[in-house]
Amino acid sequence: GRGVELPSYLQSPSLDYYLLLSGREYTNALTKCDFAIGFTTQEFEKYSTQNIQKITEIDFDFEAKKMFKIEKTMVGYFVISTASKSYINEIQYPYLFNDYFKNNFSKLLILHPHYKSYLTKISFLKKQEPLNFNYLNELNNNIYDSIIEVTKTIHDFFDMNLYEIILFSTPENVVKDLQQLPTQLTLPNGKTVLIDYESEHAPKISARIQDLFGQTTNPTLLYGRIRITVELLAPNYRPTQITSQLENFWKTSYFEIKKELKARYPKHPWPDDPCNYIHTLKK
């Protein structure tokens, strides 16, 4: 993790490798080298002939969600050359997939949207409920044991309903509370919005004022114990108000906001009685 600095008289554009022979710790992060011998790439390869190794690395393209192999020519930790990566058909090379899946399971797991959603909700629950979460220490191992036999490719892994599998390794009392934390909320006009469990105002939803007409009470979670924070948006989807007392908003602030926005967005409905507004649902 330290940096190395060579004096200018030792440096040359034609030299790619240096054998450091004398140096001193200049700071906690920097070593200054006073004497070194430089080599070109050709010289380095010539002197290292007996130590050259060709290796094949298996890795995962997180953007493409595909496994690939890449061949490297190395001397110790130095990479002399790297071939272009080629994607692997995991079904044709099951042993490569099994090894990679086993050694990188935790890294792959955190990429699965169901697992991320689960951890987000568990983190939220920890702040709300006095439950025992010690089981989390063994959770990853339990998930691995449950799916290894049915996972033959990376796509198998990302396509499976991991959330339901995780729940089998979750204590019943925690499952009951998780079932009270839906991923999304249905609004009076039939639209759905995601529930944010991570931000400062979590749990929170964001929706246009028109989408919430007919919502007479503030939505809640965990058997009504926790109110959802509602971020009310103008027709242009810009925030106009944030509240966890929606029933009071309709009686107070709504009328001031209505005056301001109705002139700018006259084609949108602005009822005098938003609580009893009836949406015309499109078929």
XYZ file of C-alpha atoms in Angstrom:
283
model
C 0.000 0.000 0.000
C 2.994 2.303 0.087
C 4.182 4.520 -2.739
C 7.706 4.432 -4.198
C 9.489 7.458 -5.600
C 12.515 7.198 -7.883
C 14.907 10.132 -8.301
C 14.864 11.640 -11.785
C 18.412 10.492 -12.601
C 17.296 6.839 -12.297
C 14.258 7.220 -14.507
C 14.145 6.617 -18.267
C 11.235 6.347 -20.735
C 12.774 3.113 -22.084
C 12.788 1.344 -18.714
C 9.697 -0.530 -17.497
C 10.981 -2.487 -14.463
C 13.301 -1.564 -11.623
C 15.221 -3.629 -9.116
C 15.204 -1.466 -5.980
C 18.438 -1.800 -4.042
C 18.462 1.043 -1.566
C 15.642 3.102 -0.091
C 14.303 4.866 2.959
C 10.898 5.505 4.481
C 10.302 9.150 3.681
C 6.783 9.323 5.154
C 4.241 6.812 6.453
C 3.019 6.369 2.877
C 6.138 6.901 0.756
C 9.484 5.151 0.265
C 12.185 7.086 -1.567
C 14.553 4.890 -3.572
C 18.171 6.070 -3.795
C 19.584 3.328 -5.987
C 17.955 0.983 -8.514
C 18.755 -0.940 -11.689
C 16.325 -0.506 -14.576
C 15.274 -3.007 -17.252
C 13.354 -2.847 -20.481
C 10.442 -5.269 -20.899
C 12.560 -7.386 -23.266
C 15.415 -7.586 -20.750
C 13.054 -8.428 -17.928
C 11.475 -11.276 -19.885
C 14.905 -12.564 -20.947
C 16.250 -12.691 -17.375
C 12.950 -14.159 -16.083
C 12.521 -16.931 -18.669
C 12.602 -19.716 -16.083
C 9.946 -17.967 -13.953
C 7.420 -17.149 -16.672
C 4.023 -18.740 -16.115
C 0.880 -18.769 -18.228
C -2.260 -18.797 -16.134
C -5.967 -18.754 -16.883
C -8.187 -16.685 -14.600
C -11.934 -17.149 -14.333
C -13.939 -14.078 -13.401
C -17.374 -12.543 -13.649
C -18.521 -9.609 -15.783
C -20.900 -7.882 -13.370
C -22.429 -5.681 -16.048
C -23.082 -8.481 -18.554
C -23.738 -11.044 -15.766
C -21.526 -13.568 -17.571
C -18.469 -15.558 -16.621
C -15.313 -15.147 -18.667
C -11.781 -16.479 -18.803
C -8.653 -14.480 -19.422
C -5.133 -15.759 -20.062
C -2.170 -13.937 -18.544
C 1.578 -14.309 -18.867
C 3.156 -13.598 -15.488
C 6.450 -13.469 -13.636
C 5.613 -13.639 -9.950
C 3.084 -10.847 -9.398
C 4.066 -9.020 -12.600
C 1.668 -9.332 -15.533
C 3.735 -9.387 -18.723
C 0.834 -9.698 -21.138
C -2.917 -10.247 -21.043
C -5.067 -11.817 -23.734
C -8.552 -10.478 -24.425
C -11.265 -12.022 -22.272
C -13.618 -14.623 -23.717
C -17.025 -15.478 -22.279
C -17.646 -18.994 -20.974
C -20.603 -21.249 -21.579
C -21.095 -22.362 -17.981
C -23.064 -25.450 -18.981
C -20.107 -26.715 -21.029
C -17.671 -26.066 -18.179
C -19.633 -26.926 -15.004
C -16.489 -27.449 -12.920
C -15.368 -23.868 -13.668
C -18.744 -22.517 -12.667
C -18.909 -24.602 -9.478
C -15.465 -23.472 -8.347
C -16.165 -19.834 -9.119
C -19.610 -19.930 -7.531
C -18.240 -21.490 -4.345
C -15.267 -19.127 -4.005
C -17.201 -15.959 -4.880
C -20.637 -16.705 -3.487
C -20.742 -13.747 -1.091
C -19.737 -11.351 -3.862
C -22.450 -12.698 -6.174
C -25.053 -12.802 -3.420
C -24.893 -9.095 -2.718
C -25.639 -8.452 -6.403
C -28.916 -10.377 -6.309
C -31.771 -7.832 -6.006
C -33.749 -10.109 -3.657
C -30.824 -10.390 -1.253
C -30.224 -6.633 -1.310
C -33.910 -6.026 -0.662
C -33.859 -8.500 2.230
C -30.827 -6.886 3.895
C -32.336 -3.429 3.455
C -35.534 -4.489 5.204
C -33.627 -6.320 7.949
C -31.531 -3.205 8.565
C -34.757 -1.211 8.826
C -36.281 -3.763 11.219
C -33.235 -3.646 13.475
C -33.962 0.017 14.116
C -37.617 -0.662 14.895
C -37.973 -4.040 16.620
C -36.196 -5.744 19.571
C -35.709 -9.008 17.632
C -32.847 -11.504 17.702
C -30.815 -11.232 14.486
C -27.959 -13.590 15.434
C -29.047 -16.001 12.688
C -27.585 -13.585 10.105
C -24.109 -14.935 10.878
C -25.021 -18.271 9.279
C -27.455 -16.988 6.682
C -25.097 -17.039 3.682
C -24.031 -20.616 4.363
C -27.641 -21.727 4.623
C -28.537 -20.021 1.350
C -25.571 -21.620 -0.402
C -26.514 -25.091 0.831
C -30.106 -24.564 -0.329
C -29.341 -23.525 -3.900
C -26.009 -25.090 -4.936
C -27.634 -28.252 -6.288
C -30.085 -26.368 -8.516
C -27.747 -23.610 -9.689
C -25.937 -24.586 -12.869
C -25.326 -21.159 -14.406
C -25.088 -17.536 -13.335
C -28.465 -16.925 -14.986
C -29.987 -19.700 -12.852
C -28.810 -17.831 -9.793
C -30.111 -14.398 -10.800
C -33.413 -15.766 -12.129
C -34.376 -17.677 -8.986
C -36.789 -16.369 -6.357
C -34.082 -15.946 -3.753
C -36.273 -13.987 -1.358
C -38.483 -17.011 -0.636
C -35.401 -19.206 -0.185
C -33.914 -16.733 2.297
C -37.116 -16.740 4.330
C -36.667 -20.475 5.006
C -33.498 -19.585 6.953
C -35.194 -16.732 8.788
C -36.837 -17.160 12.220
C -40.620 -17.160 12.125
C -41.019 -14.022 14.238
C -38.742 -12.064 11.878
C -40.606 -13.448 8.835
C -43.891 -12.163 10.251
C -42.499 -8.652 10.476
C -40.867 -8.866 7.033
C -44.253 -9.756 5.591
C -45.451 -6.402 6.924
C -42.772 -4.592 4.882
C -43.931 -4.734 1.252
C -41.618 -3.630 -1.531
C -44.258 -1.383 -3.064
C -47.536 0.316 -2.213
C -50.678 0.485 -4.360
C -52.194 3.974 -4.621
C -55.902 4.835 -4.930
C -55.644 5.206 -8.733
C -54.126 1.721 -9.102
C -50.561 2.850 -9.638
C -47.766 1.391 -7.506
C -44.757 3.124 -5.956
C -41.659 1.657 -4.378
C -41.202 1.995 -0.627
C -37.837 3.410 0.374
C -36.415 1.715 3.486
C -32.960 3.296 3.374
C -33.128 7.081 3.274
C -33.248 9.532 6.146
C -37.070 9.656 6.100
C -37.601 5.896 5.647
C -40.045 4.346 5.242
C -40.938 6.753 2.450
C -42.868 6.863 -0.795
C -42.878 9.534 -3.495
C -46.010 10.132 -5.566
C -47.797 12.912 -7.408
C -50.541 14.652 -5.468
C -53.123 13.500 -8.056
C -52.118 9.843 -7.522
C -52.944 10.160 -3.814
C -56.413 11.661 -4.146
C -58.730 9.317 -2.249
C -56.074 8.260 0.267
C -57.907 9.398 3.376
C -55.355 8.203 5.955
C -51.597 8.116 6.020
C -50.332 4.644 4.984
C -48.630 2.615 7.707
C -46.431 -0.450 8.209
C -45.870 -3.080 10.903
C -49.496 -3.480 11.940
C -50.059 0.274 11.894
C -47.204 1.075 14.276
C -45.059 3.005 11.760
C -46.301 5.757 9.505
C -44.900 5.968 5.982
C -43.432 9.347 5.081
C -45.184 10.651 1.968
C -43.290 12.912 -0.428
C -45.941 14.690 -2.475
C -44.885 15.646 -5.983
C -46.204 18.257 -8.372
C -47.347 17.142 -11.852
C -43.753 17.730 -13.041
C -42.604 15.235 -10.366
C -40.864 17.878 -8.267
C -41.355 17.667 -4.468
C -43.858 20.102 -3.004
C -44.478 18.713 0.486
C -43.316 15.915 2.761
C -45.529 14.589 5.533
C -46.397 11.578 7.646
C -49.788 13.102 8.492
C -51.532 12.883 5.129
C -54.986 13.258 6.658
C -53.959 16.666 8.050
C -52.301 17.679 4.780
C -55.621 17.390 2.920
C -57.229 19.728 5.457
C -54.476 22.355 5.566
C -51.461 22.661 3.243
C -53.205 21.131 0.247
C -55.296 24.233 -0.403
C -52.255 26.540 -0.475
C -50.407 24.174 -2.813
C -53.534 23.864 -4.943
C -53.651 27.661 -5.437
C -50.035 27.715 -6.573
C -50.061 24.666 -8.853
C -53.540 24.853 -10.379
C -52.550 27.953 -12.374
C -49.490 26.180 -13.739
C -51.190 22.816 -14.358
C -54.851 23.572 -15.119
C -55.406 20.309 -17.036
C -54.798 18.226 -13.897
C -57.617 17.644 -11.399
C -57.616 19.834 -8.275
C -60.740 18.800 -6.319
C -62.010 20.733 -3.320
C -62.538 17.406 -1.512
C -59.427 15.324 -2.346
C -60.241 12.636 0.244
C -63.427 11.588 -1.552
C -62.112 11.954 -5.087
C -63.015 8.988 -7.301
C -60.415 8.027 -9.903
C -61.412 6.910 -13.380
C -59.218 3.859 -13.741
C -58.023 3.107 -17.272
C -58.693 -0.410 -18.497
